[in-house]
CSV table of C-alpha atoms and ligand atoms in Angstrom, one decimal:
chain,number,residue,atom,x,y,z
B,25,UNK,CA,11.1,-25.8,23.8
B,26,UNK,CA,7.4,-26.2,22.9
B,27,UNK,CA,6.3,-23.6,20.0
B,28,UNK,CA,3.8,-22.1,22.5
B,29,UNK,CA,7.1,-21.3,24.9
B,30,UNK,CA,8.5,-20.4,22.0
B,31,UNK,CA,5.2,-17.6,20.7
B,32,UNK,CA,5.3,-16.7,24.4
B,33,UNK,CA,9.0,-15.7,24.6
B,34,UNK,CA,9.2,-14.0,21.7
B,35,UNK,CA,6.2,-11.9,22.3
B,36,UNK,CA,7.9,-11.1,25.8
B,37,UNK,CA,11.4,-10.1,23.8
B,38,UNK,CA,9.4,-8.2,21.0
B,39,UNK,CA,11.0,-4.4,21.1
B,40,UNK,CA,7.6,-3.5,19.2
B,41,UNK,CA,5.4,-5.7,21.8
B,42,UNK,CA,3.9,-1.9,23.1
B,43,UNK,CA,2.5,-0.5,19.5
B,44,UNK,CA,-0.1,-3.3,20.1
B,45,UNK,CA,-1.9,-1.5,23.0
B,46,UNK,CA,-1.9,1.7,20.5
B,47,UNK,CA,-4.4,0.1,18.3
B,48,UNK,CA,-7.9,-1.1,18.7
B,49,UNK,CA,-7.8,-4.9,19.2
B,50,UNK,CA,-9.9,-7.6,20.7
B,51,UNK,CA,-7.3,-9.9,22.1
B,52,UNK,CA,-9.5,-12.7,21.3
B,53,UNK,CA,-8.7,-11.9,17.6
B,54,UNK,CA,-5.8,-12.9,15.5
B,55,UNK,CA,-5.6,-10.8,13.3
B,56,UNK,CA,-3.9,-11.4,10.0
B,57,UNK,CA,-4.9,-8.8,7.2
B,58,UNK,CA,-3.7,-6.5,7.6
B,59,UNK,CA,-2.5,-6.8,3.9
B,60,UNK,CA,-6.2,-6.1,3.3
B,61,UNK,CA,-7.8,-3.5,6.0
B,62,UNK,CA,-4.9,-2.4,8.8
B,63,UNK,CA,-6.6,-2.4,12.8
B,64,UNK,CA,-7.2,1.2,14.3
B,65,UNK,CA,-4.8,2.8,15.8
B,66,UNK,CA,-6.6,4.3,19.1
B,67,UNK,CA,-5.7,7.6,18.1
B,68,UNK,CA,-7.8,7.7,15.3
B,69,UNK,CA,-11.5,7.8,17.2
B,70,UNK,CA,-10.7,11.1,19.3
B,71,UNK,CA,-9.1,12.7,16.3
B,72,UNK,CA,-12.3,12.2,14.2
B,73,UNK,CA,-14.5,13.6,17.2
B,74,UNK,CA,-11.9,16.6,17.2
B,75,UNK,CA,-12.5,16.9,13.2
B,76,UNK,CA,-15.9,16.7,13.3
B,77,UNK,CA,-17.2,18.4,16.4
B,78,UNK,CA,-14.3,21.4,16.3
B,79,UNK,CA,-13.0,21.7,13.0
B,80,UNK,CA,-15.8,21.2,11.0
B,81,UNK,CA,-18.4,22.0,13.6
B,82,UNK,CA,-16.8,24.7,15.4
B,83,UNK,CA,-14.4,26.6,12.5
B,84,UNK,CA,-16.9,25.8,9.4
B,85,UNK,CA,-15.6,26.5,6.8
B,86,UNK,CA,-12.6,28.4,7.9
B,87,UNK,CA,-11.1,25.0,8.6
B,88,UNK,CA,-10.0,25.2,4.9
B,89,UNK,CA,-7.3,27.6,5.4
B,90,UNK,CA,-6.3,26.4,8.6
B,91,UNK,CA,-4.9,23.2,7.6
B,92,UNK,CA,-7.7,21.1,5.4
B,93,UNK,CA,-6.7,22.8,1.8
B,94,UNK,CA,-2.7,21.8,2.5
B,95,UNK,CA,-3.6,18.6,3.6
B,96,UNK,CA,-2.7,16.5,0.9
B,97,UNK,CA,0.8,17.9,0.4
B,98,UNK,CA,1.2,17.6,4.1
B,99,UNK,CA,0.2,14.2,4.8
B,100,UNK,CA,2.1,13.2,1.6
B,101,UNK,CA,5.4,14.1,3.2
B,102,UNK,CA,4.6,12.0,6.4
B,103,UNK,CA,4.3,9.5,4.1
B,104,UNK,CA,7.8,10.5,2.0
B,105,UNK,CA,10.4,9.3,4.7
B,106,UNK,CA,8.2,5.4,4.4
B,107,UNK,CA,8.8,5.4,0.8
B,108,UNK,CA,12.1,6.9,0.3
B,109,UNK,CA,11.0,10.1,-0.8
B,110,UNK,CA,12.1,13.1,-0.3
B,111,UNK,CA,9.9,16.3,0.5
B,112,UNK,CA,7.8,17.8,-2.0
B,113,UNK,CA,7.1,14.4,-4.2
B,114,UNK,CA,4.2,12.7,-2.5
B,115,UNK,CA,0.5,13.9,-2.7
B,116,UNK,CA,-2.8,12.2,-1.2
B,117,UNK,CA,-5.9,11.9,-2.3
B,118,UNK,CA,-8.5,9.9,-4.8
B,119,UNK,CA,-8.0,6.5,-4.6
B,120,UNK,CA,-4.9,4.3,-5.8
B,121,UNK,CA,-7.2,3.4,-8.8
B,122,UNK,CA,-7.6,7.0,-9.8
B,123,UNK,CA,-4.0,7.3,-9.2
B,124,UNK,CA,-2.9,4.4,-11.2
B,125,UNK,CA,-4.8,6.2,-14.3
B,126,UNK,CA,-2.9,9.8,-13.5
B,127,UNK,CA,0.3,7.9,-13.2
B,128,UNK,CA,0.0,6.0,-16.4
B,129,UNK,CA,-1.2,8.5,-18.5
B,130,UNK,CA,1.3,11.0,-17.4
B,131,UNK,CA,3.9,8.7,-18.2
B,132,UNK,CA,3.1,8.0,-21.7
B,133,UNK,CA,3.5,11.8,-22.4
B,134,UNK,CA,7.1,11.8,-20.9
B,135,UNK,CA,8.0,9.3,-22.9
B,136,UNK,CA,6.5,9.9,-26.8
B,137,UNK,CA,7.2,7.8,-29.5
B,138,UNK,CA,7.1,4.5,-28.1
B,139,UNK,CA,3.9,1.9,-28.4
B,140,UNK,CA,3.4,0.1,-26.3
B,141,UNK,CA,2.7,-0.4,-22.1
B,142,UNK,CA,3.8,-3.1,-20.5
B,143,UNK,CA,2.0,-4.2,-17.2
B,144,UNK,CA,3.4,-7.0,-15.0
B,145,UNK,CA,1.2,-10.0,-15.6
B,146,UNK,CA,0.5,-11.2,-12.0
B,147,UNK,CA,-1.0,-7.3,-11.6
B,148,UNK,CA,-4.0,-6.6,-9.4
B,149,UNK,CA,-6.5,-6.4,-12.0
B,150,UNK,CA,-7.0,-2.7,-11.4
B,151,UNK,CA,-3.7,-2.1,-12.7
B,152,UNK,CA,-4.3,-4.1,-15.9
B,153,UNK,CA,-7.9,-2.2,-16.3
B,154,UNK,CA,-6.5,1.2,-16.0
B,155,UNK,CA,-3.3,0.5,-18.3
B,156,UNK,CA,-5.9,-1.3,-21.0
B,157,UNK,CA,-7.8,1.6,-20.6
B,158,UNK,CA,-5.0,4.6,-20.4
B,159,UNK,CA,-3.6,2.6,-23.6
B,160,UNK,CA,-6.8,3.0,-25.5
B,161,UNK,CA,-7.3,6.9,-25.2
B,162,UNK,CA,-3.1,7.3,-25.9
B,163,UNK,CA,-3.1,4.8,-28.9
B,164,UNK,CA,-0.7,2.2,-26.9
B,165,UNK,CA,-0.9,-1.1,-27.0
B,166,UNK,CA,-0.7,-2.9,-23.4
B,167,UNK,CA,1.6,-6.5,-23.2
B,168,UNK,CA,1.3,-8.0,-20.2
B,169,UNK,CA,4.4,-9.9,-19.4
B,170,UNK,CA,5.5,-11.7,-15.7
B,171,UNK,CA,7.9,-9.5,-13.6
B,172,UNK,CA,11.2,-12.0,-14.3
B,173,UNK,CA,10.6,-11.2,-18.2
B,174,UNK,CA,10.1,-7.7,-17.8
B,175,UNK,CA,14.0,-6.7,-18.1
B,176,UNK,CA,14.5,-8.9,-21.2
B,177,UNK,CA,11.1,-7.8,-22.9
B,178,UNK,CA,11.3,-4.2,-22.5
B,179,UNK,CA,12.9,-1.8,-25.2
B,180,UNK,CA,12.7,0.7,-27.6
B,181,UNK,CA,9.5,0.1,-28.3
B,182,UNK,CA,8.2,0.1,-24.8
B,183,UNK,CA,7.5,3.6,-23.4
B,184,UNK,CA,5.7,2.7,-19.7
B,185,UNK,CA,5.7,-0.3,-17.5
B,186,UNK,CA,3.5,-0.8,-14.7
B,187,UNK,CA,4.8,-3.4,-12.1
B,188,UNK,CA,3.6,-4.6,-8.4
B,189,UNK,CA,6.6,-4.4,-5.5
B,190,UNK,CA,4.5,-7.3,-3.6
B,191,UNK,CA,2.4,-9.4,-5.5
B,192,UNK,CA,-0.5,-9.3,-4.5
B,193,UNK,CA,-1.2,-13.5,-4.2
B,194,UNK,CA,1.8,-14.3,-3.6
B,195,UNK,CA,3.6,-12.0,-1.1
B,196,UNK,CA,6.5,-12.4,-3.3
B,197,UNK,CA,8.7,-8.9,-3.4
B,198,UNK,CA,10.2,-7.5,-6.3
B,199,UNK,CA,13.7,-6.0,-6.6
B,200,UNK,CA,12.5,-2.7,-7.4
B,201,UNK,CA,16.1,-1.5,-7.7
B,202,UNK,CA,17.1,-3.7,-9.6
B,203,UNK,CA,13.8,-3.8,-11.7
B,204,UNK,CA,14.2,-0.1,-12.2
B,205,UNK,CA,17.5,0.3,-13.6
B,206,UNK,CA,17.2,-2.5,-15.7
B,207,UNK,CA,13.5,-0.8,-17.3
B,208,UNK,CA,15.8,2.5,-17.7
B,209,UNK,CA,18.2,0.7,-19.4
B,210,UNK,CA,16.0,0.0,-22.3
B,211,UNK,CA,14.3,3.7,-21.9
B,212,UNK,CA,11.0,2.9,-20.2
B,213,UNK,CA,9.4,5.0,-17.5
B,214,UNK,CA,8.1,2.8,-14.6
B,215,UNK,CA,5.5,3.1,-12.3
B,216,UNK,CA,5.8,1.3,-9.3
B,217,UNK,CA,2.5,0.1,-7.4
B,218,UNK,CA,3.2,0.0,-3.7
B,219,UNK,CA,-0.4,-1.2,-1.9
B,220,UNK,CA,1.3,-4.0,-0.4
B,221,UNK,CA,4.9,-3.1,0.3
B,222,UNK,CA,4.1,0.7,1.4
B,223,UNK,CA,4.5,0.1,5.8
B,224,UNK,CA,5.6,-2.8,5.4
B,225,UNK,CA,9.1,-2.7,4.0
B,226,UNK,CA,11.0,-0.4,3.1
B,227,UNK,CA,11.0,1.2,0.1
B,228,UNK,CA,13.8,3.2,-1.7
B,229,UNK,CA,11.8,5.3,-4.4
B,230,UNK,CA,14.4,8.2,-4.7
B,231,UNK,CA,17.7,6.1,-4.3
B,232,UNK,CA,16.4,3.8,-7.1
B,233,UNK,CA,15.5,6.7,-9.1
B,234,UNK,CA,12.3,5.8,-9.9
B,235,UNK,CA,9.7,7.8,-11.9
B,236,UNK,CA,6.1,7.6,-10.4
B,237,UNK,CA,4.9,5.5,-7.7
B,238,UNK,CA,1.4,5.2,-6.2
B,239,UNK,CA,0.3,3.1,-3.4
B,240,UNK,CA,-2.9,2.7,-1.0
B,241,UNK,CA,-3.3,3.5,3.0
B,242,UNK,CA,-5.5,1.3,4.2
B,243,UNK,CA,-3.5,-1.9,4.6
B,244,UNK,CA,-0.2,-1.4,6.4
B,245,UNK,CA,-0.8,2.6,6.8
B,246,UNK,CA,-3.9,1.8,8.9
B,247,UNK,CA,-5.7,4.6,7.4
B,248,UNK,CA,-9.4,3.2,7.6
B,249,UNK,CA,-11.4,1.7,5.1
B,250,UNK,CA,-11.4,3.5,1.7
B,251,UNK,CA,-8.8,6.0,2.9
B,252,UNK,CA,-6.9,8.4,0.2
B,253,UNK,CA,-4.7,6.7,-1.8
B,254,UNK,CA,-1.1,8.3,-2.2
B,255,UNK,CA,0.5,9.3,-5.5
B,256,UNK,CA,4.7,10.0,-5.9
B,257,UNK,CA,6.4,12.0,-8.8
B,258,UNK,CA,10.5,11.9,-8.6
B,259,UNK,CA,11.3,16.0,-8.5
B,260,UNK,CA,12.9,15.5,-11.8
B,261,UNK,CA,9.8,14.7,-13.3
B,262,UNK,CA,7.8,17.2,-11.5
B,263,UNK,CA,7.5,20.0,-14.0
B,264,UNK,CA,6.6,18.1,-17.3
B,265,UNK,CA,4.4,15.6,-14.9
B,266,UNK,CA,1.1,16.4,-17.5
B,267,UNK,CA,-1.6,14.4,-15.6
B,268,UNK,CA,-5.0,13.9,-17.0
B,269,UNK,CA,-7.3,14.4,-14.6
B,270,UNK,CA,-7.3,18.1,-15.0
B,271,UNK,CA,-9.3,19.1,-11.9
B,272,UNK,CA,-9.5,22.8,-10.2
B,273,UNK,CA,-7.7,21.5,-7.3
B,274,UNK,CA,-4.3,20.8,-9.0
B,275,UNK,CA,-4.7,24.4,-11.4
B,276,UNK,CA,-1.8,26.9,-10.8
B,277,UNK,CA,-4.7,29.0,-9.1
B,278,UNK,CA,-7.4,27.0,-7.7
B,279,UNK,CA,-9.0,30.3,-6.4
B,280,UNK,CA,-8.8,32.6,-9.4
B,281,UNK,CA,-12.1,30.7,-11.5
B,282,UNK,CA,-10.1,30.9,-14.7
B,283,UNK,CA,-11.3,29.1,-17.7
B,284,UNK,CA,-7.9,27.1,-18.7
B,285,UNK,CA,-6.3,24.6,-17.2
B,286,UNK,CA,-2.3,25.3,-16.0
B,287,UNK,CA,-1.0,22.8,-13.9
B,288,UNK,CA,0.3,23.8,-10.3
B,289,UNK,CA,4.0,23.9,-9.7
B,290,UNK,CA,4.9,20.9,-7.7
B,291,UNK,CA,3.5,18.0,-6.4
B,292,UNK,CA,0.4,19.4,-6.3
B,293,UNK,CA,-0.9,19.3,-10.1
B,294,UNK,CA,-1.3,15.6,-8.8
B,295,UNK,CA,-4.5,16.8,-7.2
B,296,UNK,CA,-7.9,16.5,-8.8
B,297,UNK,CA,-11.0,18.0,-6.8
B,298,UNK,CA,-12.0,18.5,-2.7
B,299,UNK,CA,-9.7,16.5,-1.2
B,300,UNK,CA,-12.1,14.1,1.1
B,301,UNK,CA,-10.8,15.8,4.8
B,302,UNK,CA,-12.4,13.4,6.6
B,303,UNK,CA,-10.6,10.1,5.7
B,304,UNK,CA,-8.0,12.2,5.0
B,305,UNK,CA,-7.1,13.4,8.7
B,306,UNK,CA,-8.2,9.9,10.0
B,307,UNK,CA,-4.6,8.8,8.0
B,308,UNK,CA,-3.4,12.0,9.3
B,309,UNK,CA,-4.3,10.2,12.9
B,310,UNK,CA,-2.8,6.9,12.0
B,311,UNK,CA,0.1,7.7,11.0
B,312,UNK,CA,1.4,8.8,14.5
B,313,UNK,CA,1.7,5.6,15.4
B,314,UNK,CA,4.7,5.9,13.1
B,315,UNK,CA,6.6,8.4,15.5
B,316,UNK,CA,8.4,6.7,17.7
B,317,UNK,CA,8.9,3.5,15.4
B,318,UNK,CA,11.1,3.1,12.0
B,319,UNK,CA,10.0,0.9,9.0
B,320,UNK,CA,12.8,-1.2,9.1
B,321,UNK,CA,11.8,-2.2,12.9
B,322,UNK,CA,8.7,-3.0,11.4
B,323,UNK,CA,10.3,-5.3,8.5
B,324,UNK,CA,12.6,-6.8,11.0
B,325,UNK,CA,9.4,-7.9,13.2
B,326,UNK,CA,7.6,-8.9,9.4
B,327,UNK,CA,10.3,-10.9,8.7
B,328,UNK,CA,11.0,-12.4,12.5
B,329,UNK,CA,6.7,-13.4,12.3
B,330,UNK,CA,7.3,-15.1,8.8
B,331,UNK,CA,9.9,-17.2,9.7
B,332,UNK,CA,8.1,-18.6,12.9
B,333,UNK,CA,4.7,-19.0,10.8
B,334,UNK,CA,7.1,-20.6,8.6
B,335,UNK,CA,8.5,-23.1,10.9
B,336,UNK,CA,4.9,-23.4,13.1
B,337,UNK,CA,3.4,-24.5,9.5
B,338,UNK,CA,6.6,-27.2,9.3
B,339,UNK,CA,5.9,-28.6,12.6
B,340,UNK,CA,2.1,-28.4,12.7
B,341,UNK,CA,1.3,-28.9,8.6
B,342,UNK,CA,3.2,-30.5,7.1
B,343,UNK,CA,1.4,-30.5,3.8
B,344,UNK,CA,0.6,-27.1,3.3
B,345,UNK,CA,2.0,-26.1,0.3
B,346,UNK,CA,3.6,-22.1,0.7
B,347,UNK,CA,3.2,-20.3,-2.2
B,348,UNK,CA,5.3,-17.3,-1.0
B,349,UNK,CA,9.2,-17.6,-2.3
B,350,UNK,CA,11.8,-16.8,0.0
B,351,UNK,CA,11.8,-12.7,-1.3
B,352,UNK,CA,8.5,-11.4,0.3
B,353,UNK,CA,6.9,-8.4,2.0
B,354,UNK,CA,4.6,-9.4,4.9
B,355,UNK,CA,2.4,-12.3,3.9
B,356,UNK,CA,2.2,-15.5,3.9
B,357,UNK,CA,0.4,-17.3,1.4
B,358,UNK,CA,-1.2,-20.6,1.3
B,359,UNK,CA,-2.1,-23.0,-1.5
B,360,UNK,CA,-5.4,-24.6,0.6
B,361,UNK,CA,-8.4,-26.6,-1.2
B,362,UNK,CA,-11.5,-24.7,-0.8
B,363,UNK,CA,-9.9,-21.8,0.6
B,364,UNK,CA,-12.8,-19.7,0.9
B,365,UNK,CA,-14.3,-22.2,2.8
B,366,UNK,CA,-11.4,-22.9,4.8
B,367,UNK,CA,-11.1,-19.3,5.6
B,368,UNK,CA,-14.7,-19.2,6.6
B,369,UNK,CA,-13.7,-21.6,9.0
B,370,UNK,CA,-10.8,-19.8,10.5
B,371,UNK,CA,-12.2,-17.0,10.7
B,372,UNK,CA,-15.1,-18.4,12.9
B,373,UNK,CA,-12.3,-19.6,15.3
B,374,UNK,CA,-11.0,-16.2,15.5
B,375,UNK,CA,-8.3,-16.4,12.9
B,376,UNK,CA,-8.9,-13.6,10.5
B,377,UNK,CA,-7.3,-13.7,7.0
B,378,UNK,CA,-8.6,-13.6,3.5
B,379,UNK,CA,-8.5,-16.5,0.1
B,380,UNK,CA,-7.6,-15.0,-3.2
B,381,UNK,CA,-8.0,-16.9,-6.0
B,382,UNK,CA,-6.8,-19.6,-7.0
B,383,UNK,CA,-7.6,-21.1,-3.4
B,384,UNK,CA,-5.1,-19.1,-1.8
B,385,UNK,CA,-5.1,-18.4,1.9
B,386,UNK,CA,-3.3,-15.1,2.7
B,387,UNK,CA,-2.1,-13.8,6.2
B,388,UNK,CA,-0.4,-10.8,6.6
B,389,UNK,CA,1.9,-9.9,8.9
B,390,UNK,CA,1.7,-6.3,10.2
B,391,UNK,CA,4.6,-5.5,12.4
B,392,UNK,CA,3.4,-3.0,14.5
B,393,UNK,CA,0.6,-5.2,16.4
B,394,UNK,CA,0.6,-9.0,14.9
B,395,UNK,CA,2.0,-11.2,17.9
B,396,UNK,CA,3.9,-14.0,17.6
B,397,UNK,CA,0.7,-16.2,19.5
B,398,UNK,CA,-1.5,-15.3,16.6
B,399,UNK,CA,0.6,-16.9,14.1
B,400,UNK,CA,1.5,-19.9,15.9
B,401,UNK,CA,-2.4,-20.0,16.8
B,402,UNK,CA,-3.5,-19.4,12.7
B,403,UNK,CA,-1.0,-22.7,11.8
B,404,UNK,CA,-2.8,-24.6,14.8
B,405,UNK,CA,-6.1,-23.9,13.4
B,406,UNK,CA,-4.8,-24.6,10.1
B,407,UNK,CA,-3.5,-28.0,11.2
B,408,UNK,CA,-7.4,-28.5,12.6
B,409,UNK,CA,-9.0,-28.1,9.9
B,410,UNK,CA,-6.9,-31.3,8.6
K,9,PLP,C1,-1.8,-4.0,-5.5
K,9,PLP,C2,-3.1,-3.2,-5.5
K,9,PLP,N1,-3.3,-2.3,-6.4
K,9,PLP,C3,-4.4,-1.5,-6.4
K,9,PLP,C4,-5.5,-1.8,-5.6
K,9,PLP,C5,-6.7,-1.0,-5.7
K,9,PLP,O1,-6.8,0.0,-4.9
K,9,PLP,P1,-8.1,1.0,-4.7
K,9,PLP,O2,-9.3,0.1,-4.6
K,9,PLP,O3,-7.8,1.7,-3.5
K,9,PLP,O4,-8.2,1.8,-5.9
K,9,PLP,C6,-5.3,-2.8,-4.6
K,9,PLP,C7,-6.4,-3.0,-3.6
K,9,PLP,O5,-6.4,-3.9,-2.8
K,9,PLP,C8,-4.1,-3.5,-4.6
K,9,PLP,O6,-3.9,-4.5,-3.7
């Protein structure tokens, strides 16, 4: 069978071949990054009109106590059942940066006594900035050390470790289990950065026991560009969790104008200031296209797209050199000469992906409306470009 019998079967078996029509395509596009920016789900575009012209326009500022002020909580435990989470641990808001800073910060206090912070080596620089930085105003110092090491260089001097589930260039996942329990071992308390695994695969936050977790919503949650980031604090951590950005929102008593500071029971001393409602409820939208689907459907189709990318690469180029190992999330990377120009060049022929340094060509491979055409269709462009 010809790999273009082969897309067009597989897209005619795919059990998630409908989600497609719930999101805002041109079917001239292939799109592939949704590792970067996720597509529209449909839903979103009334939902905003309903926000802005009812809610907002209508209800003023009423809206607050019907349903805006709780919105972080609540759209944090949509998120919960994704990550592994049970009620009550997730918050939204600020961005994963700001959350990155909370997170570290907060777990240098649980854990006095100790150093240093490590911070897996491969990182998205963010991470790295925000642990350099968080390190600096605690009096840590920050090793950065690659994710095989981290088990064998963490230990009693190591208080925090900050590690990627997907890199980030790669696609390569971590075993955050395994990860986890080997960081406890020698004391640590671990952050987990989820941007590129949250939606994607699954993720098993309370069953691995770990500590904090933060992760973005704008990739494989669809949220929109610049949507709230989402922050996660296992319940046993929940009381001492002694965050620095002290903001009104997160006080015990938002309302009651008191001069100082005491932390909200809960999730909910993760909060800073006004939660920003309108991206906020446009994730709110999003995520409905998650009712009716689970996230290991989602993996399954990830997976099922990877390994026919895979093959249409073997067939069609030979010589592209994969950079992904075999234990990924849902891209596929590509070592490629001049990638930003090669990319360029896909992306005028309608294959959409991104290049990250060093000349990597990345394309994601979002379950819920990636067809198996558009992969087949990114390696036959690839194989064009010679
Ligand atoms: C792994 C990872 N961490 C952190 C970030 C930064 O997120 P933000 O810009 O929302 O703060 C990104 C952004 O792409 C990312 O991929």
């Amino acid at each position: 069978m010809s790999l273009r019998d082969e897309a067009a079967e597989l897209d005619a078996m795919d059990p998630l071949a409908g989600k497609r029509a719930e999101f805002d395509l041109d079917p001239e596009v292939s799109y592939l990054d949704g590792n970067s920016l996720g597509a529209p789900p449909r839903g979103v575009a009334p939902r905003m009109a309903e926000v802005i012209g009812e809610q907002w326009g209508g209800r003023l500022i009423r809206s607050w106590d019907e349903g805006w002020w709780d919105a972080p909580e609540r759209i944090g435990d949509r998120i919960a059942p994704l990550i592994g989470a049970a009620p009550g641990q997730v918050v939204v808001g600020d961005s994963t940066t700001v959350n990155l800073f909370k997170a570290v910060v907060a777990a240098a206090r649980l854990n006095p006594g100790r150093p240093e912070i490590l911070v897996d080596a491969g990182t998205f620089p963010t991470d790295g900035y925000i642990a350099e930085s968080a390190a600096r105003m605690t009096g840590h110092s920050v090793r950065r050390v690659p994710v095989g090491a981290l088990a064998s260089e963490a230990g009693s001097r190591t208080a925090v470790v900050l590690v990627n589930h997907v890199d980030y260039v790669t696609g390569e996942l971590h075993d955050l289990p395994g990860i986890t329990a080997a960081l406890h071992a020698a004391g640590a308390v671990v952050v987990w950065d989820l941007c590129h695994s949250v939606g994607a695969v699954p993720v098993p936050l309370d069953d691995a026991g770990v500590d904090l977790a933060v992760g973005c919503t704008y990739k494989f949650l669809n949220g929109g560009p610049g949507a709230p980031a989402f922050l996660y604090v296992a319940r046993k951590w929940l009381e001492d969790f002694d965050q620095p950005l002290t903001g009104w929102a997160g006080h015990a008593d938002p309302f009651g104008m008191t001069p100082g500071y005491a932390g909200r029971a809960g999730i909910s001393r993760g909060r800073t200031g006004t939660p920003d409602i309108l991206s906020m409820l446009a994730l709110d939208a999003a995520l409905d296209v998650w009712r009716d689907v689970t996230i290991d459907q989602v993996r399954a189709k990830g997976l099922a797209l990877g390994e026919f990318f895979l093959r249409c690469l073997d067939e069609l180029v030979p010589g592209a050199r994969v950079v992904t190992p075999a234990s990924r999330g849902n891209q596929i990377s590509v070592a490629w000469p001049d990638a930003k120009a090669a990319m360029g060049k896909l992306i005028a022929r309608g294959v959409i992906g991104d290049f990250r340094p060093p000349e990597v060509l990345r394309f994601g491979l979002a379950g819920l409306y990636v067809r198996y055409a558009d992969v087949l269709r990114a390696a036959e462009e690839l194989r064009a470009l010679g």
